[in-house]
Amino acid sequence: MISQGSEIRAKDGRAPDVFSRDGWVAMRQYREAEEVDVAVIGTGAGGGVVAAKLAEAGLSVVAFDAGAFYRPLADFASDEREQDKLYWTDDRISGGDDAIEMGSNNSGRAIGGSTVHFQMVALRFRPEWFQARSRLGYGRDWPVDWREMWRCYDEVEDALKIAGPVTYPWGPKRGRYPYRQHELNASAQVLARGAEAMGVDWSPCPISTVSAPRGKSPPCVYRGFCKIGCSTNAKQSILNTYIPRALAAGAEVRDLAMVGRIETGSDGRATGVHYHRDGEWRFQKARRVVVAGYSIETPRLLLNSSSPSHPQGLANAEGLVGTELMVHSNHAVWGVMEDEIRWYKGPPSMAVCEHWNYDDDKDFHGGYAFMSQGPLPTDFATSMVKNLGVFGMELRRRMALYNHMAGLKIVGEVMPTPANRVELSEETDALGLPLPRITFRFGENDRKLSDHALRFMRTMHEAAGARDIFETAGSAHLMGGCRMGFSAADGVVDGAGRAFSCPNLWIADGSVMPTGGGVNPSITIMANATRIAGHMIGAIARGEG
Amino acid sequence: MTSPPRRYPDYDVLDKRDSPSWDDITRHVVAGRLNPPERQFFDDALWDVLIALCDTIMPQPDRDRPIAIWIDAALAQNRTTGTRYDNLPPMREAWKRGLAALEAEARLCHGRPFHDLAQDAREALLKAIDREEVAAPEWNDLPPRRMFREVLANEIVRVYYSHPDAWSEIGFGGPASPRGYVRLGPNRRDPWEAEESAATRRSAEP
Amino acid sequence: MTSFAPPRERSPLAGAATALALAGLVGAGLWAARRPQPRPQPGSALPVETARQPAARRARQGGMLLAASAAIDGATEHYRGGFHRWEMYLGPAASIGALAASAMQAAMPRPLREGLLLTAAGVGLAGHAFHARNILDRPGGVCWSNLFYAAPIGAPGSVALAGLAGLAATMLERREPEMPHRRGRWIAIGTVAGLLGTTAEVALLHFRGAYHNPAMYIPVTLPPIAALTLGAAAARPSPTRLRLAHRMLGATAMMGLVGTAFHAWGVHRNMGGWRNWQQNLLVAPPLPAPPGFTGVALVGLAAIDLLEASE
Ligand SMILES: Cc1cc2nc3c(=O)[nH]c(=O)nc-3n(C[C@H](O)[C@H](O)[C@H](O)COP(=O)(O)OP(=O)(O)OC[C@H]3O[C@@H](n4cnc5c(N)ncnc54)[C@H](O)[C@@H]3O)c2cc1C
Ligand code: SF4
């Protein structure tokens, strides 16, 4: 019964039934010599959506993921240390002035990708951000019409049955969220009180966990372990939404299958993927390849797939692969409340303030949202150690105030900068693949933004009654690295996700985002993947794919 | 040294082990946590340093929950975090070199091994390292603060707060599946949550 | 090593069985409370005296059900709220008082009964004010979050209804020479208000549940229709109108009972099912709430009895 996350489960014509403890669902399988319509690499926010949509359109799809195929009810413990199994913990070399923390901070490895342990915040981009350069004067424009994205958001929000507020205070009018907002926990009420004291709007956060039963998902029980996997199945992740859809539509999912190289022919077209599974390297033939390994692994894979027709790496004719890697600044203020808050109850971020995403009267570009917080014990303790250097009895005594803590943390937009990037290092991993080397540094605008945010949140936290306030700095999420652009000189892929220099290669994950916006990215990644899948299906139908 | 916090004197998260707050996998995982394995990775010399370091970073005058052995176990499995800062060596080597540098620093500053130092002296030494004030040549190109915070202290703190006794200490609800929580508002508590002692409830003092 | 508890699966059968059992219990209670009574034959209106008794009995049964539903629901909800104010005991206590007053018809002196029933009516009305204050005290004030999750603004109404229904019953028991249709009309008006109020509350809560099950639309459509037909029958009674109203009210009464079964199914669908009752009885759809509809509908049937008698 106990999963070590190392056992191949999707085989012999069946895959785990994620709604059961030990059950199975039927899975179609394809032979490796058979040229499948599409090989999808990565089954997270981007890959999971694409695999399901393409399979539902009748294409033969094999989706690969380096991670394991979990059944949340039986495999997810209420234990932070055990659940490290959900993260991408292989070494990645991280440098630069503000070297990014990887692993549990931003990278998942499982069927369902990082959505298995994401915090479920589901905020849309502000429409203007899709034309940040021409309308707001910074970053880049997306080769995408925001209204098309808006329609795709609708589709994705319905697929995840997002539980959101009846009315949302910011941005253009949107349809009603499929499920109603959750009850605010005490931690969220702190944000609400602070916002009211400051005279800015706040809102219950739209989140991807159901507030009423849905199919085999019971409603959220407010156990608060979302960030290490939801053993309730209330969380609507890719693992328990799009993956079952993909399987039902005839896609094959290969778990614990690490793709090391995309093969290309002499004509420069992709011909299939080399992947490592069950102790050996194997090859799957495919007519088309969709890469969705997220902002580190997607560039790493492309760079490692050089061939005579793509000498600098696949789709890297212009040297753009791996560049303009972005994070979100994730700075926070924390304080002690007289009330018992017990922020371990409920999803960590149940209230949000997007004021500074929509108010342009500020001294920096971009925007930020901030949310109420509810870190689990080791998460909180280590953030104090890393930021403040506290240890010893002082740390124990500070941690003893755990139930009285409340915090506000931003998701702050970071400007795309060419020098922030992913490359291949000289070192290799156990499979012989080169380790990625990541370089990152916050720019001046990024610092202005986080300073502004810390000032604003500190005032607000004080207004809500917090004492002994302290600040932490950090980053969250990954975006960019293989951005969409208007031309080959401007991006790795076009607005439909197709690589400029390889006609049967698509990218459909967070790496294609030209800008990061001031909100958590996954719902945007999913909406964009929905869009890309739609364009792919259209192109294939027209015989152009 | 100040006394350990006691805000939740009557609360033991393990009392809930057979309640609907715990499921099978959690029972299994936590049971394992209470049974430390044998030492495999560190030699005797580094082991002494590690034990003393754990005692300094997470002092436990009130009890003695093993920390070092779990770090040994993780390194024996070559368990990594996913981040290798470019100025740090790989995890196993980082630990060996970090502990060796700490020991060298203690001998250089005090003429005695780290584990022979009094608690105050150990704390002061670690704070100096955190301020990047180091003299021992063993540091070489190692960044002291990053080594201290991101490698040594980080993992020791993680292990400490992964023990159920630490959850009880801070009044954390602990495992919660299938049963979660009902009362979410401020100052509201479900019957299966920790009750804070009346004496400390209204004070920010632990 | 820790001992492993045996795997505890939630079986759909267990849930269904419990649901059935619960529904059966409520049904049996109702059946016991009810005695066979002569139905008025079309064209041969019964004398007022004989119509009044069954009407009184129905009103009393309705009041009892309403009181029981309000007592259990209120006690559960206030337990969830931790009874952190002493006033939170009043609602459930007043409901129990009303239940006793309606149940112990003969055994309790009338002034005491009427006192208890009046108290319930008053406490119910005051409850609205308390609940309104709870909503206003929370961040956001009057907003969806608080309408959904703060003290439910409509809930105390069921306590008031329980009191009023009981009072109506005691009034009918008195042998005063008065026009039955007058009384029938008043009771009908009260029932219409009760049905609409209850529907509004259910609409809010089922909206909160995103109407995830189509059956959740039934209790927000059937009762208003019943209210409409009853209103029409009271405004201008005719055999057809009365028959229609009678049917719709009967259906509403049934729906209230079936609702409990649905809610029991809902408990089972929450995480941990019935084994996690400590959580799920509080957060899943409330078991005692739907029979409130049955209670109001029974009072409405009493009104019909009176109106029919005077036809
Ligand atoms: C702790 C945490 C909390 C978060 N909270 C939120 C939130 O609240 N809201 C929000 O919007 N976003 C959140 N995010 C971010 C969000 O999860 C990611 O942005 C999103 O999942 C990225 O989607 P993706 O498809 O690009 O990559 P992923 O979802 O990470 O999927 C990539 C998948 O590809 C697989 N893969 C990679 N390379 C290969 C290869 N070579 N071969 C085979 N498989 C491969 C990986 O195993 C992985 O499963 C959070 C992230 C983390 C880590
Ligand atoms: S709080 Fe809700 S979404 Fe989060 S882990 Fe618990 S049940 Fe799942």
CSV table of C-alpha atoms in Angstrom, one decimal, chain A residues 1-4 21 72-85 87-104 183-187 189 221-225 231-232 336 338-342 344-346 350 376-378 381-382 385-404 427 435 437-438 467-468, chain B residues 1-5 7-8 21 23-26 28-30 33 56-63 70-71 74 79-87 90-91 122-124 126-127 130 146 148-150 153-155 157-162 167 169-190 193-196 200-206:
chain,number,residue,atom,x,y,z
A,1,MET,CA,0.0,0.0,0.0
A,2,ILE,CA,2.8,2.5,0.8
A,3,SER,CA,4.1,4.1,-2.2
A,4,GLN,CA,7.8,5.0,-2.4
A,21,ARG,CA,-6.9,3.8,-2.7
A,72,PRO,CA,-3.7,11.0,-3.2
A,73,LEU,CA,-6.0,9.1,-0.8
A,74,ALA,CA,-3.5,6.4,-0.1
A,75,ASP,CA,-0.1,8.0,-0.9
A,76,PHE,CA,-0.2,11.5,0.5
A,77,ALA,CA,0.7,11.7,4.1
A,78,SER,CA,0.0,14.6,6.4
A,79,ASP,CA,3.7,15.1,6.8
A,80,GLU,CA,6.0,17.7,5.3
A,81,ARG,CA,9.1,15.6,5.2
A,82,GLU,CA,7.5,12.6,3.6
A,83,GLN,CA,5.9,14.7,0.9
A,84,ASP,CA,9.2,16.0,-0.3
A,85,LYS,CA,8.7,13.1,-2.8
A,87,TYR,CA,9.3,17.9,-5.7
A,88,TRP,CA,12.0,17.9,-8.3
A,89,THR,CA,14.9,17.4,-5.9
A,90,ASP,CA,17.6,16.5,-8.4
A,91,ASP,CA,20.5,18.9,-8.2
A,92,ARG,CA,20.2,22.0,-10.3
A,93,ILE,CA,23.0,24.5,-10.1
A,94,SER,CA,21.7,27.9,-9.0
A,95,GLY,CA,23.8,31.1,-9.1
A,96,GLY,CA,23.7,34.8,-9.7
A,97,ASP,CA,23.3,37.6,-7.2
A,98,ASP,CA,19.8,36.4,-6.2
A,99,ALA,CA,20.2,32.7,-6.8
A,100,ILE,CA,16.8,31.0,-7.0
A,101,GLU,CA,15.9,28.3,-4.5
A,102,MET,CA,14.6,25.4,-6.6
A,103,GLY,CA,13.0,22.1,-5.4
A,104,SER,CA,10.0,22.5,-3.1
A,183,GLU,CA,-15.3,30.3,4.3
A,184,LEU,CA,-12.5,32.7,5.2
A,185,ASN,CA,-10.1,31.4,7.8
A,186,ALA,CA,-8.8,33.6,10.6
A,187,SER,CA,-5.6,34.3,8.6
A,189,GLN,CA,-9.7,37.8,8.0
A,221,VAL,CA,-11.9,19.8,4.8
A,222,TYR,CA,-9.6,22.7,5.5
A,223,ARG,CA,-6.8,20.5,6.6
A,224,GLY,CA,-4.3,23.0,5.3
A,225,PHE,CA,-1.7,20.6,3.8
A,231,SER,CA,-5.1,13.7,0.4
A,232,THR,CA,-8.7,14.6,0.3
A,336,VAL,CA,2.1,38.3,15.9
A,338,GLU,CA,-3.3,38.8,19.9
A,339,ASP,CA,-6.0,36.5,18.5
A,340,GLU,CA,-5.3,32.9,18.0
A,341,ILE,CA,-5.1,32.6,14.2
A,342,ARG,CA,-4.1,28.9,13.7
A,344,TYR,CA,-2.6,25.8,9.5
A,345,LYS,CA,-6.4,25.5,9.0
A,346,GLY,CA,-7.7,25.8,5.5
A,350,MET,CA,-7.9,32.4,1.2
A,376,LEU,CA,3.3,24.5,7.7
A,377,PRO,CA,5.8,24.3,10.6
A,378,THR,CA,9.0,23.4,8.9
A,381,ALA,CA,10.7,27.7,10.7
A,382,THR,CA,13.2,27.4,7.8
A,385,VAL,CA,16.3,30.6,9.7
A,386,LYS,CA,17.1,31.5,6.1
A,387,ASN,CA,16.0,35.1,6.3
A,388,LEU,CA,16.8,36.1,9.8
A,389,GLY,CA,19.4,33.6,10.8
A,390,VAL,CA,17.6,32.9,14.1
A,391,PHE,CA,18.4,29.6,15.8
A,392,GLY,CA,18.6,28.1,19.2
A,393,MET,CA,16.0,28.7,22.0
A,394,GLU,CA,15.1,32.0,20.3
A,395,LEU,CA,13.8,30.0,17.3
A,396,ARG,CA,11.9,27.6,19.5
A,397,ARG,CA,10.3,30.5,21.4
A,398,ARG,CA,9.4,32.3,18.2
A,399,MET,CA,7.9,29.1,16.7
A,400,ALA,CA,5.8,28.7,19.9
A,401,LEU,CA,3.9,31.7,18.6
A,402,TYR,CA,3.0,29.8,15.5
A,403,ASN,CA,-0.7,29.9,16.3
A,404,HIS,CA,-0.7,33.6,16.8
A,427,GLU,CA,28.3,18.2,-14.8
A,435,LEU,CA,22.7,19.5,-15.1
A,437,ARG,CA,22.7,25.9,-14.5
A,438,ILE,CA,20.5,28.8,-13.5
A,467,ARG,CA,3.0,43.3,16.4
A,468,ASP,CA,6.7,42.4,16.2
B,1,MET,CA,19.8,29.9,28.4
B,2,THR,CA,16.1,30.8,28.4
B,3,SER,CA,13.6,28.0,29.2
B,4,PRO,CA,11.8,26.1,26.5
B,5,PRO,CA,8.3,27.3,25.5
B,7,ARG,CA,2.2,27.1,25.7
B,8,TYR,CA,0.3,23.9,25.2
B,21,SER,CA,-7.3,12.9,12.0
B,23,ASP,CA,-4.8,8.0,8.0
B,24,ASP,CA,-2.8,4.9,7.4
B,25,ILE,CA,0.0,6.4,5.4
B,26,THR,CA,0.5,9.1,8.0
B,28,HIS,CA,3.1,4.6,8.9
B,29,VAL,CA,5.3,7.6,8.1
B,30,VAL,CA,5.2,9.0,11.7
B,33,ARG,CA,9.9,8.8,12.3
B,56,THR,CA,23.0,24.4,19.5
B,57,ILE,CA,20.7,25.1,16.7
B,58,MET,CA,17.8,23.2,18.3
B,59,PRO,CA,18.6,23.0,22.0
B,60,GLN,CA,16.5,20.5,23.9
B,61,PRO,CA,17.1,20.7,27.6
B,62,ASP,CA,13.5,19.4,28.1
B,63,ARG,CA,13.9,16.3,26.0
B,70,TRP,CA,18.1,11.8,10.4
B,71,ILE,CA,20.6,14.0,8.7
B,74,ALA,CA,19.2,11.6,4.4
B,79,ARG,CA,18.7,12.9,-0.5
B,80,THR,CA,19.0,16.4,-2.1
B,81,THR,CA,16.8,19.5,-2.0
B,82,GLY,CA,16.9,20.4,-5.6
B,83,THR,CA,19.0,23.5,-5.2
B,84,ARG,CA,22.8,23.4,-5.4
B,85,TYR,CA,24.0,26.9,-5.1
B,86,ASP,CA,26.9,27.4,-7.4
B,87,ASN,CA,29.2,28.4,-4.6
B,90,PRO,CA,27.1,18.8,-3.7
B,91,MET,CA,25.1,18.0,-0.6
B,122,ARG,CA,28.9,27.7,20.5
B,123,GLU,CA,26.1,30.1,19.8
B,124,ALA,CA,28.5,33.0,19.6
B,126,LEU,CA,27.7,30.3,14.9
B,127,LYS,CA,26.6,33.9,15.0
B,130,ASP,CA,26.5,33.8,10.1
B,146,ARG,CA,25.0,30.4,3.0
B,148,PHE,CA,25.2,27.9,7.8
B,149,ARG,CA,21.7,29.0,6.9
B,150,GLU,CA,20.9,27.0,3.7
B,153,ALA,CA,20.7,25.1,10.1
B,154,ASN,CA,18.1,24.6,7.4
B,155,GLU,CA,18.2,20.8,7.6
B,157,VAL,CA,15.5,22.8,11.8
B,158,ARG,CA,13.6,20.8,9.3
B,159,VAL,CA,14.3,17.6,11.2
B,160,TYR,CA,13.4,19.1,14.5
B,161,TYR,CA,10.0,20.3,13.3
B,162,SER,CA,9.2,17.1,11.6
B,167,TRP,CA,4.1,19.9,16.6
B,169,GLU,CA,5.1,22.2,21.4
B,170,ILE,CA,3.8,24.8,19.0
B,171,GLY,CA,0.2,23.7,19.1
B,172,PHE,CA,0.1,22.7,15.5
B,173,GLY,CA,-2.9,20.5,14.7
B,174,GLY,CA,-0.6,17.9,13.1
B,175,PRO,CA,-1.9,15.3,10.7
B,176,ALA,CA,-5.4,16.0,9.5
B,177,SER,CA,-6.8,13.5,7.1
B,178,PRO,CA,-9.6,12.5,6.6
B,179,ARG,CA,-10.7,14.8,9.4
B,180,GLY,CA,-9.7,18.4,8.9
B,181,TYR,CA,-11.2,21.4,10.7
B,182,VAL,CA,-14.5,23.0,11.2
B,183,ARG,CA,-14.0,26.1,13.1
B,184,LEU,CA,-11.8,28.5,11.1
B,185,GLY,CA,-12.4,31.9,12.6
B,186,PRO,CA,-10.1,33.7,15.1
B,187,ASN,CA,-10.0,32.3,18.6
B,188,ARG,CA,-12.0,29.3,17.6
B,189,ARG,CA,-10.8,25.7,18.1
B,190,ASP,CA,-12.2,22.3,17.3
B,193,GLU,CA,-7.1,21.0,18.5
B,194,ALA,CA,-4.5,22.1,21.0
B,195,GLU,CA,-5.7,24.2,23.8
B,196,GLU,CA,-3.4,27.0,24.8
B,200,THR,CA,0.1,32.4,27.9
B,201,ARG,CA,-2.9,32.9,25.7
B,202,ARG,CA,-3.0,36.7,26.0
B,203,SER,CA,0.7,37.2,25.9
B,204,ALA,CA,3.2,37.3,23.1
B,205,GLU,CA,5.7,35.7,25.4
B,206,PRO,CA,6.3,32.0,24.9
